[in-house]
Coordinates of C-alpha atoms in Angstrom, one line a residue:
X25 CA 18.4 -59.9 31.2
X26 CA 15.7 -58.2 29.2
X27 CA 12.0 -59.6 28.1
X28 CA 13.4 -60.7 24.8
X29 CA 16.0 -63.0 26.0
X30 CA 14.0 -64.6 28.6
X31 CA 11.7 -65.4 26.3
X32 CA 14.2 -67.0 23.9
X33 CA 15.7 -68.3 26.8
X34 CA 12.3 -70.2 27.6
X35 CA 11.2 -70.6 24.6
X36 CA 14.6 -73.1 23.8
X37 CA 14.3 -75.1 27.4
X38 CA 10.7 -75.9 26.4
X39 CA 11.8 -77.3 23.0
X40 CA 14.8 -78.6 24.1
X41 CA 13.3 -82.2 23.5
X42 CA 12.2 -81.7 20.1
X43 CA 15.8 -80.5 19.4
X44 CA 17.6 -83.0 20.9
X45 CA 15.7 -85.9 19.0
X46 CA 16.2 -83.5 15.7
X47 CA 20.3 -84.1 16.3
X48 CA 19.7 -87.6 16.9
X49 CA 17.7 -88.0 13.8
X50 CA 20.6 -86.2 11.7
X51 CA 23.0 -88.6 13.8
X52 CA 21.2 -91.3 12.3
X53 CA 21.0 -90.1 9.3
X54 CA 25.0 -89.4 8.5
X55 CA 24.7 -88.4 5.0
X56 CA 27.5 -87.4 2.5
X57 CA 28.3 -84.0 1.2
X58 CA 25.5 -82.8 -1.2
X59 CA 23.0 -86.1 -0.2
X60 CA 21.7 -84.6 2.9
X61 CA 18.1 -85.1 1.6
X62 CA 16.6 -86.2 4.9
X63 CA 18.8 -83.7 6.9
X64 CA 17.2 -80.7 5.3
X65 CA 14.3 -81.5 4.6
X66 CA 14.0 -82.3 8.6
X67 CA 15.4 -78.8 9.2
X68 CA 13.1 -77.1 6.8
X69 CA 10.2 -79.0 8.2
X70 CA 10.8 -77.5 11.7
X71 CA 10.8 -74.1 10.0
X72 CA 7.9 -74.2 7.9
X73 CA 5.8 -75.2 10.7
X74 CA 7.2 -72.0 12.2
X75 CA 6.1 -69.8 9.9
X76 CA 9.8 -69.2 7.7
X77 CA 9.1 -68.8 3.8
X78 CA 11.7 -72.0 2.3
X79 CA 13.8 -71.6 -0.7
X80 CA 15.4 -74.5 -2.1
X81 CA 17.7 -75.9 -4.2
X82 CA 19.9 -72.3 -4.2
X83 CA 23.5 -72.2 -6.3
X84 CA 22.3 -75.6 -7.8
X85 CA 22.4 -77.6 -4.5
X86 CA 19.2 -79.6 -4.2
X87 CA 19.9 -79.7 -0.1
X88 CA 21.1 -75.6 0.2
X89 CA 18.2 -74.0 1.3
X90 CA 17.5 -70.6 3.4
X91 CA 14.2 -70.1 5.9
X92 CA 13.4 -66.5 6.3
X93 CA 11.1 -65.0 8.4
X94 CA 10.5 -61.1 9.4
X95 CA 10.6 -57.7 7.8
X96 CA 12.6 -54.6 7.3
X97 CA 16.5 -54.2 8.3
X98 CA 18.4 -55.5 10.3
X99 CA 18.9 -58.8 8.4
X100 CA 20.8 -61.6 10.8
X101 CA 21.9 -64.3 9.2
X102 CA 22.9 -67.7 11.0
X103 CA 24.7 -70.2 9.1
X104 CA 23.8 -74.2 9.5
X105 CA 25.4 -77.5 8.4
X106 CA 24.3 -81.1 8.6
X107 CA 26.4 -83.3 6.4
X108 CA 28.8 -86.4 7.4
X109 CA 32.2 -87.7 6.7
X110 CA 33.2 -90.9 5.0
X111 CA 34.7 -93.7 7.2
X112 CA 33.2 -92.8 10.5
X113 CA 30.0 -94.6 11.6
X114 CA 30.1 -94.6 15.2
X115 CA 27.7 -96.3 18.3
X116 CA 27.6 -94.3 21.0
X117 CA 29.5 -96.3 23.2
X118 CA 33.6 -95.8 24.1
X119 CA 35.2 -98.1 22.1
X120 CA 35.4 -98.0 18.4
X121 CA 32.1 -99.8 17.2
X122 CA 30.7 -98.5 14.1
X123 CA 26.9 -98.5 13.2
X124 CA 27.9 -99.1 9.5
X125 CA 31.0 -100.9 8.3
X126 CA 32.9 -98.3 6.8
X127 CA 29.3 -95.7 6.6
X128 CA 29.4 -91.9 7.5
X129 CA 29.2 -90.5 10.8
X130 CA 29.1 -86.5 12.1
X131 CA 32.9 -86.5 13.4
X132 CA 32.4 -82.9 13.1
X133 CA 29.2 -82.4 14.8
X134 CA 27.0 -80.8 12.3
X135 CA 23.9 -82.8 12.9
X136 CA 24.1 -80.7 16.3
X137 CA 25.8 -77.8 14.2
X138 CA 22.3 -77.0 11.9
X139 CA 19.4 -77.5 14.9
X140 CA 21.6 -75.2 16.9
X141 CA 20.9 -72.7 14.3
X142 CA 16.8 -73.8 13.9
X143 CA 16.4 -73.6 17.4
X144 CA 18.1 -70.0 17.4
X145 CA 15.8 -68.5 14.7
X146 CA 12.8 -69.8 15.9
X147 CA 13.2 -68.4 19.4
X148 CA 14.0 -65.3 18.5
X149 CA 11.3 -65.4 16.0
X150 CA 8.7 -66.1 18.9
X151 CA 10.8 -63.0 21.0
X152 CA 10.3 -60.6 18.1
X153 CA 6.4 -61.4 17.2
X154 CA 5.9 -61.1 21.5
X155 CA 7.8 -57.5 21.3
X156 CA 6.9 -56.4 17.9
X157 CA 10.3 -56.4 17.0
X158 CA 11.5 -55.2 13.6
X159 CA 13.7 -57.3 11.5
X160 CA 14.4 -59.9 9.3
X161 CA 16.0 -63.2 10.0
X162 CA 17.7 -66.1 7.7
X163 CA 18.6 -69.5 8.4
X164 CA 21.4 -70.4 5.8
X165 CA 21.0 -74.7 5.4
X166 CA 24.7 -75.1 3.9
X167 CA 25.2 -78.6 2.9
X168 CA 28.9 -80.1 1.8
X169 CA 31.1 -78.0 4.3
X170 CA 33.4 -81.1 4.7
X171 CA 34.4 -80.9 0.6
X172 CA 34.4 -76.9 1.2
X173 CA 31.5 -76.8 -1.4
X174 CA 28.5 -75.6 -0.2
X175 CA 28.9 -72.0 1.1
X176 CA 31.7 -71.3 -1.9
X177 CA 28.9 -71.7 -4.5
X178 CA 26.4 -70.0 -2.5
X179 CA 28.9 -67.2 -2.4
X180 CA 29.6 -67.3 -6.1
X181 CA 26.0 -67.3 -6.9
X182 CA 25.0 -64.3 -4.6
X183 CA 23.1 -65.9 -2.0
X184 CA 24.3 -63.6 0.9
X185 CA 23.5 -60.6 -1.2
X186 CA 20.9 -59.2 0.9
X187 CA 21.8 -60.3 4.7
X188 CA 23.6 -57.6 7.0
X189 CA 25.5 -59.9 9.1
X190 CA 26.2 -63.7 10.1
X191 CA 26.6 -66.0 13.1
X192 CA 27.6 -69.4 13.6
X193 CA 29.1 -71.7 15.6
X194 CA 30.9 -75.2 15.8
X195 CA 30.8 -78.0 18.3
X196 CA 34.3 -78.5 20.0
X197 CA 35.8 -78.9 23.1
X198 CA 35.3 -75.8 24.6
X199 CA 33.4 -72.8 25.4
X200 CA 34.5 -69.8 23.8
X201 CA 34.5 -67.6 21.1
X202 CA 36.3 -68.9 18.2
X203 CA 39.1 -65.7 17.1
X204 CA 41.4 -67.5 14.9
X205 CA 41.6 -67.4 11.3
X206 CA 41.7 -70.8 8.9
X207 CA 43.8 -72.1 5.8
X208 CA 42.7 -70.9 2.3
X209 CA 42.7 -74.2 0.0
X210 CA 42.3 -75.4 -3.3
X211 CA 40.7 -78.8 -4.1
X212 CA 41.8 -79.8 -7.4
X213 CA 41.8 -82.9 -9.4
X214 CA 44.2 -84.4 -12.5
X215 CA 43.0 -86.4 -14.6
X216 CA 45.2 -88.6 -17.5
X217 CA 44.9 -90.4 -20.3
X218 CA 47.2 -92.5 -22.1
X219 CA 46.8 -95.4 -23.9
X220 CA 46.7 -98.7 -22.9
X221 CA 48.2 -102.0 -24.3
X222 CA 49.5 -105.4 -22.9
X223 CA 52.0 -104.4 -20.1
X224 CA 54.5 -107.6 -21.3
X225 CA 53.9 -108.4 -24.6
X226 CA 54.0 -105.1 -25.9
X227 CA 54.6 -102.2 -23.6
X228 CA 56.1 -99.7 -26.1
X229 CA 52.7 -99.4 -27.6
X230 CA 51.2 -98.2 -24.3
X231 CA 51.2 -94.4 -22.5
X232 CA 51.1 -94.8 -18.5
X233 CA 48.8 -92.5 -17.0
X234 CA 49.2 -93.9 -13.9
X235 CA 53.1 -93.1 -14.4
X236 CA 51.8 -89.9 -15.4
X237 CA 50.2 -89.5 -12.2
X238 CA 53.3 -91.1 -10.3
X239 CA 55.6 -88.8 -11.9
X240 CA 53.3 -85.7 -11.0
X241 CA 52.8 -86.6 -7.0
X242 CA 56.8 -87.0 -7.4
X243 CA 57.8 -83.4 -8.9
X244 CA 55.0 -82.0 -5.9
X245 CA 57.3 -83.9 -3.5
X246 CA 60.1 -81.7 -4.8
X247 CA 57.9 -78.9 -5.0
X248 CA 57.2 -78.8 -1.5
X249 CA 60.7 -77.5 -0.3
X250 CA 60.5 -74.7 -2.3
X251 CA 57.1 -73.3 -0.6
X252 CA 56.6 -71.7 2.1
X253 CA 56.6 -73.6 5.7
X254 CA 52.7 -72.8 6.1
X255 CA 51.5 -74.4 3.4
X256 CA 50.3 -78.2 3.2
X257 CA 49.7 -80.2 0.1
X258 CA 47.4 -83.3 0.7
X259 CA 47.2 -86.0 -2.3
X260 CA 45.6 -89.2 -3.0
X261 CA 44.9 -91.5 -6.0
X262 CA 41.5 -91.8 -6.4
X263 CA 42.0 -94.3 -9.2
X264 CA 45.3 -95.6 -11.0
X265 CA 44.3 -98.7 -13.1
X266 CA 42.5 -101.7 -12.7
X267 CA 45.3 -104.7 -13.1
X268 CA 48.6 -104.7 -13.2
X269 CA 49.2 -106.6 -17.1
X270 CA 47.3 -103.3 -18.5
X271 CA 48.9 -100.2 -18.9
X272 CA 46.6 -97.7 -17.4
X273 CA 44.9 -95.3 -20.2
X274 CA 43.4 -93.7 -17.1
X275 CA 44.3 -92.1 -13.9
X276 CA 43.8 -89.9 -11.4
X277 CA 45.3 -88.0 -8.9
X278 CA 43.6 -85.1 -5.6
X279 CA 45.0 -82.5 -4.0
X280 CA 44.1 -80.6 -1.3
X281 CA 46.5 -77.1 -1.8
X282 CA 46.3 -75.5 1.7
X283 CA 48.3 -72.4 2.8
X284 CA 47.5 -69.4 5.2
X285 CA 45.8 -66.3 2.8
X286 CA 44.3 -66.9 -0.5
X287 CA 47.8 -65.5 -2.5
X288 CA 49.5 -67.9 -1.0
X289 CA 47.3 -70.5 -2.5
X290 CA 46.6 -69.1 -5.8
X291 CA 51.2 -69.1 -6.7
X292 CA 51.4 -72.7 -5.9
X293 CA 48.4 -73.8 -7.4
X294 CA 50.2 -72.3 -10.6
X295 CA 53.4 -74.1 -9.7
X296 CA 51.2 -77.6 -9.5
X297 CA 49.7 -77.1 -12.5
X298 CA 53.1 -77.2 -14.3
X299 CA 54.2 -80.0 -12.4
X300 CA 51.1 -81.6 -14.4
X301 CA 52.3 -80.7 -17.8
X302 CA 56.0 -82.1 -16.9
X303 CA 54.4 -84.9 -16.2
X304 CA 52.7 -84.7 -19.4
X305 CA 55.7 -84.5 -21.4
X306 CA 57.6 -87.1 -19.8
X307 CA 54.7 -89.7 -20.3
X308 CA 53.5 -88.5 -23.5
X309 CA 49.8 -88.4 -22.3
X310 CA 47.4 -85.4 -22.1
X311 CA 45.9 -84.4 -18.4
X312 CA 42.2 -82.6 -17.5
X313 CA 42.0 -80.5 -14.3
X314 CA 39.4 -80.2 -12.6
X315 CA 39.1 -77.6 -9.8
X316 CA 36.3 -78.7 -7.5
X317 CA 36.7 -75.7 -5.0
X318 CA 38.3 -73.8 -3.5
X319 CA 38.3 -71.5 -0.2
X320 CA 39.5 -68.3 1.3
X321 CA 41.3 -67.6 4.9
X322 CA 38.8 -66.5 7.3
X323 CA 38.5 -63.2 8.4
X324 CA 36.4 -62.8 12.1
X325 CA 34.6 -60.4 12.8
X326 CA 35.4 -59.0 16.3
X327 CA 32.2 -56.5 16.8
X328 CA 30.0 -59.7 16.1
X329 CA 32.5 -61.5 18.3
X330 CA 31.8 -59.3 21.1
X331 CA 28.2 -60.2 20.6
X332 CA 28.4 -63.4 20.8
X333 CA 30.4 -63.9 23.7
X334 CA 28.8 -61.4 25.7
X335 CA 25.6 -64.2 25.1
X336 CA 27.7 -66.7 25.8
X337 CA 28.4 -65.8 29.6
X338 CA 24.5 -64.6 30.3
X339 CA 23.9 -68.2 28.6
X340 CA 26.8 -70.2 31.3
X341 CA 28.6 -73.5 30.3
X342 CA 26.6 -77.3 29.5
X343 CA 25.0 -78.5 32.9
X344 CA 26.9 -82.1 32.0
X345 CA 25.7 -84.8 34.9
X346 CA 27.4 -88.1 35.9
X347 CA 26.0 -90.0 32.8
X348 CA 28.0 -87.4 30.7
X349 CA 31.1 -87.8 32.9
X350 CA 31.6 -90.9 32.9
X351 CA 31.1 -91.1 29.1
X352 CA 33.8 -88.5 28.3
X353 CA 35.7 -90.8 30.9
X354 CA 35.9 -93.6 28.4
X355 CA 36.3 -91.7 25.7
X356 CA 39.6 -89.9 26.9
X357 CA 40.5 -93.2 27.9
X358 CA 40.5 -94.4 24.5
X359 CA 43.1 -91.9 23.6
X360 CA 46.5 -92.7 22.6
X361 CA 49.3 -91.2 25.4
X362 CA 49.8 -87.8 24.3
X363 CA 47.1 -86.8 22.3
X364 CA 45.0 -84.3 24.4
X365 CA 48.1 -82.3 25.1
X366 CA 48.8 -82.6 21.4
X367 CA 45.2 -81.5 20.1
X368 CA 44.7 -78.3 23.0
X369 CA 48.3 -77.2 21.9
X370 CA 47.4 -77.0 18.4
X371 CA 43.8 -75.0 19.0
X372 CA 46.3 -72.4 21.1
X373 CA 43.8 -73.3 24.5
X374 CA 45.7 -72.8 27.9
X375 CA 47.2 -76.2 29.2
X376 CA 45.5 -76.2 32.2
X377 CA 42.4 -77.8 30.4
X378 CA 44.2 -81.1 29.7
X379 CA 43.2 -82.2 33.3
X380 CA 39.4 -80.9 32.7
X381 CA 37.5 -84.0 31.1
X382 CA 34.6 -81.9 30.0
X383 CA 34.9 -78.0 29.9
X384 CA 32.0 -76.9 31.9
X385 CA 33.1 -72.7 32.5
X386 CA 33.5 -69.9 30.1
X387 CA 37.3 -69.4 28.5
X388 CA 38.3 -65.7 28.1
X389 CA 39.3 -65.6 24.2
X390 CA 42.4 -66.4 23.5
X391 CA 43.4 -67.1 20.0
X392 CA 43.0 -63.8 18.2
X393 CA 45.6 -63.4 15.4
X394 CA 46.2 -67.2 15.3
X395 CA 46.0 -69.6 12.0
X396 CA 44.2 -72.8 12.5
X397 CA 45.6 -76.0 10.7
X398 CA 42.1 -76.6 9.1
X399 CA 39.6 -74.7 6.3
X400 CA 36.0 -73.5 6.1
X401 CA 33.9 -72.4 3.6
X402 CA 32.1 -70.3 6.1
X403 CA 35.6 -68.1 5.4
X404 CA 34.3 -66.8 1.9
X405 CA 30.9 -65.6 3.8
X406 CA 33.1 -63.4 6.1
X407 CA 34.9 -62.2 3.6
X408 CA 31.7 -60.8 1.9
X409 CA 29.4 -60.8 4.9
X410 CA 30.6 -59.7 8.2
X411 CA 30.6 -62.9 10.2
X412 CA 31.9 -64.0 13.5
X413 CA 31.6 -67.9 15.3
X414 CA 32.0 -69.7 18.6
X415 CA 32.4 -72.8 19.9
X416 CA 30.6 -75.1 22.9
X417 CA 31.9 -78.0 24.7
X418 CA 30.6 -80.7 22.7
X419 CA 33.2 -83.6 23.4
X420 CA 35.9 -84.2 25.7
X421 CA 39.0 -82.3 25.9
X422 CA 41.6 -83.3 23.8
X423 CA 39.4 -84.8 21.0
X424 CA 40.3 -84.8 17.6
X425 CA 38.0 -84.3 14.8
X426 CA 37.0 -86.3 12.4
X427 CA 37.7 -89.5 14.8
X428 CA 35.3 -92.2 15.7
X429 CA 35.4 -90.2 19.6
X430 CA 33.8 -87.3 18.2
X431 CA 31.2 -89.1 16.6
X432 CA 30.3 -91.0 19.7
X433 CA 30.1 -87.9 22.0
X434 CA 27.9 -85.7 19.3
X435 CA 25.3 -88.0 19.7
X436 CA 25.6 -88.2 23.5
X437 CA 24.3 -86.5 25.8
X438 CA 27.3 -84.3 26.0
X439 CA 26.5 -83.0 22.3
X440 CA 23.3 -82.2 22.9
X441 CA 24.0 -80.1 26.1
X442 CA 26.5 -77.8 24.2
X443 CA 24.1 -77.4 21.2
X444 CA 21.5 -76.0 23.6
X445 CA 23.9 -73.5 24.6
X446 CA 24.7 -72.8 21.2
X447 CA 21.3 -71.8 20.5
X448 CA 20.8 -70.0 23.7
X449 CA 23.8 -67.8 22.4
X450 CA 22.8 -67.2 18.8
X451 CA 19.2 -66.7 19.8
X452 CA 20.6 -64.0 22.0
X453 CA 23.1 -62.5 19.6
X454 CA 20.2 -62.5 17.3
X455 CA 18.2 -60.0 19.6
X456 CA 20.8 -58.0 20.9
X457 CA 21.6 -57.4 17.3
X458 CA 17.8 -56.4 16.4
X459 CA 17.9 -54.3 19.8
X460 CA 21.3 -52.4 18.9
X461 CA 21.0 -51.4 15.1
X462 CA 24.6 -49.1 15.4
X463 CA 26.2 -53.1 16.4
X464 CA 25.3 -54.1 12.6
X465 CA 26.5 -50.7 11.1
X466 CA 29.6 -51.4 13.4
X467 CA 30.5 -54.4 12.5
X468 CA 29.9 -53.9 8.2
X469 CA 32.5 -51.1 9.2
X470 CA 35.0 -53.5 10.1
X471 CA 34.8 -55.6 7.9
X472 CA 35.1 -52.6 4.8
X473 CA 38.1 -51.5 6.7
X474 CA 39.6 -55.6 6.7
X475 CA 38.7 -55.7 2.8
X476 CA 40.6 -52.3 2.4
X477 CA 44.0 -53.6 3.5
X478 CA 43.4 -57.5 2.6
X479 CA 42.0 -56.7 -1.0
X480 CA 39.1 -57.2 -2.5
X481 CA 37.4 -60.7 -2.6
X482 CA 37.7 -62.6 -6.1
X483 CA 35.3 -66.3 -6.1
X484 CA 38.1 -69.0 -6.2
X485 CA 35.2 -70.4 -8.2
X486 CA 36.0 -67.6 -11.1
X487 CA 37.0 -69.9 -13.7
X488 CA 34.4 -72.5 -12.7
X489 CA 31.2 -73.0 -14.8
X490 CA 30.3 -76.5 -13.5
X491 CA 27.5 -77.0 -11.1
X492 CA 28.6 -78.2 -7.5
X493 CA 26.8 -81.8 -7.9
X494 CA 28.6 -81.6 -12.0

């Protein structure tokens, strides 16, 4: 281990305190997609202190923001999210207890997911000034990656433009590098209007929109045998009347159109959009849609890869202690019979860590050339930017996301262990990148050649004038 990474090393287990109360305050705070007010601002107040010059508001997104510090090329990027998902308020105890009836919670992680990232850029930064160290580095705050939102418009609107490469990571369940590739998706939403009238004593005056809407989610039903077996179409009515003696002059139906490339996507959005005007025709009302967003299939980057799991073993698994174990004890126990096996089958993990409670050694990679059953937006940055991502042991084995679990044990002590290795290992990658210039050139390489035979990248927002927050 060189000078450089020692001192980023050291520099991260001095601060360790200051970042672990930064993931607890972003715990606490749980805020929505595109509301993460307090979350960034906390973030940017750490690096303004440190010497990064902020940007806000970028691609129309009061809460997007990018920190950057440094001169000349190489430019490193590292990605960061803090935002929460509706439904899951969580103490940090092992039963389900939420903070907030029905509030956010982080049952992804990202208030660990963002000071990860801080932590990263500041250490190296401290590395760099020490050495005298050329090279410029960006922290990326990306708010609304639960709604696939925030990175898509910061793609769109040529935030990326100048930054040679990107790292990031994402808490999980174990430690290694994340290979796989993601689901492109649309999210789209139908809107109809008919007219309304008195639902007994005159009914033949009215048009049903909410028959308009039942009669759509029906012919996407149908529709669904004649796609292909990758692809999953996720719907619900977000509003379909308000009593039942009024016909509905208003309804609404979302979709989430998810399938394994971007093509795939783009033909049966088409096919669901004429699904809309049948339903049109057969209701006599008149429909809006509104695309929200939409994302690509991710496309990792296997020289950054290398990077980052080469810092990942100097780095070495969370230290988790008895408090931890136990904790992940009575999470697990909460689970129903069957679904750990389930959930390290899916990821494409080796069984044998369905007996391991919390994953404390390094796992070779092992799901190159696999499709997860979930999307990110941080798939339209690697598509543009080459960009490659790793996970840390972050909750028990087995855990799903998005679950009350998750949110428990990211603002446990067994969250806060795997985000310190997570920016142990991007403030490494980070310096070995600045060390080893011909790594960057390597890796923008790759990624030309991956554009070459997957085609060129097209904004699923291309169509879309709207702000994110419209």
């Amino acid at each position: 281990m060189n000078k450089n990474e020692k001192l980023v090393l050291d520099w991260i287990d001095h601060n360790k305190s200051e970042l672990f109360n930064a993931t607890k305050l972003i715990w606490d705070y749980a805020e929505p997609p595109l509301q993460e007010e307090q979350s960034s601002k906390l973030l940017v107040d750490i690096l303004k202190k440190e010497g990064f010059k902020i940007e806000m508001g970028l691609a129309s997104m009061p809460t997007a923001f990018v920190a950057t510090w440094g001169s000349e090329k190489p430019v490193i990027g590292i990605l960061g999210e803090y935002d929460a998902l509706p439904g899951l308020s969580q103490k940090t105890v092992g039963k389900k207890e939420p903070v907030e009836e029905n509030g956010y919670g982080h049952g992804c992680g990202h208030n660990l997911l963002g000071v990860a990232g801080v932590g990263a850029v500041v250490a190296a930064k401290k590395a760099m000034e020490t050495s005298n160290l050329k090279g410029t580095i960006k922290f990326y705050g990306c708010p609304a990656e639960e709604t696939m939102i925030g990175k898509v418009f910061m793609v769109r609107d040529q935030v990326f433009k100048d930054t040679d490469v990107c790292l990031t990571w994402h808490p999980g369940a174990h430690n290694s590098l994340w290979g796989s590739s993601t689901l492109a998706m649309n999210s789209v939403k139908f809107t109809f209007y008919g007219k309304s009238s008195h639902a007994a004593t005159n009914p033949e005056s009215g048009r049903s929109a909410l028959k308009a809407v039942q009669l759509m989610e029906t012919g996407v039903q149908y529709l669904r045998e004649h796609i292909i077996d990758a692809a999953k179409i996720h719907s619900t009515i977000t509003h379909g009347g308000d009593e039942p003696n009024v016909v509905p002059e208003k309804a609404q139906i979302w979709y989430y159109i998810r399938a394994p490339y971007r093509k795939d996507v783009e033909e049966i959005y088409e096919r669901v959009l004429n699904v809309a005007k049948g339903a049109n025709l057969m209701t006599d009302t008149e429909h809006e849609v509104d695309l929200i967003t939409g994302c690509y299939h991710m496309l990792p980057n296997k020289v950054l890869g290398q990077v980052l799991f080469n810092s990942l073993k100097k780095v070495g698994p969370p230290a988790f202690d008895t408090k931890d174990k136990k904790f992940a004890e009575e999470l697990v126990d909460s689970f129903k019979p069957g679904t750990r096996e389930m959930v390290v089958r899916l990821t494409g993990a080796p069984g044998e860590l369905v007996d391991t409670n919390l994953h404390d050694s390094i796992l070779e990679p092992f799901d190159e050339g696999r499709i997860l059953q979930g999307s990110t937006d941080v798939a339209d940055v690697s598509w543009n930017i080459p960009t490659a991502q790793f996970n840390t042991a972050c909750v028990p084995t087995g855990t799903p996301v998005h679950t009350w679990q998750f949110t428990a044990s990211v603002g446990s002590g067994i969250g806060q262990k795997g985000m310190l290795v997570a920016a142990k290992t991007l403030g490494l990658s980070i310096i070995e990148l600045m060390q080893n210039h011909y790594l960057v050139d390597l890796a923008k390489e790759e990624l030309d050649k991956e554009i070459l035979n997957a085609g060129p990248y097209e904004s699923p927002l291309h169509n879309v004038t709207s702000s994110p927050i419209s």
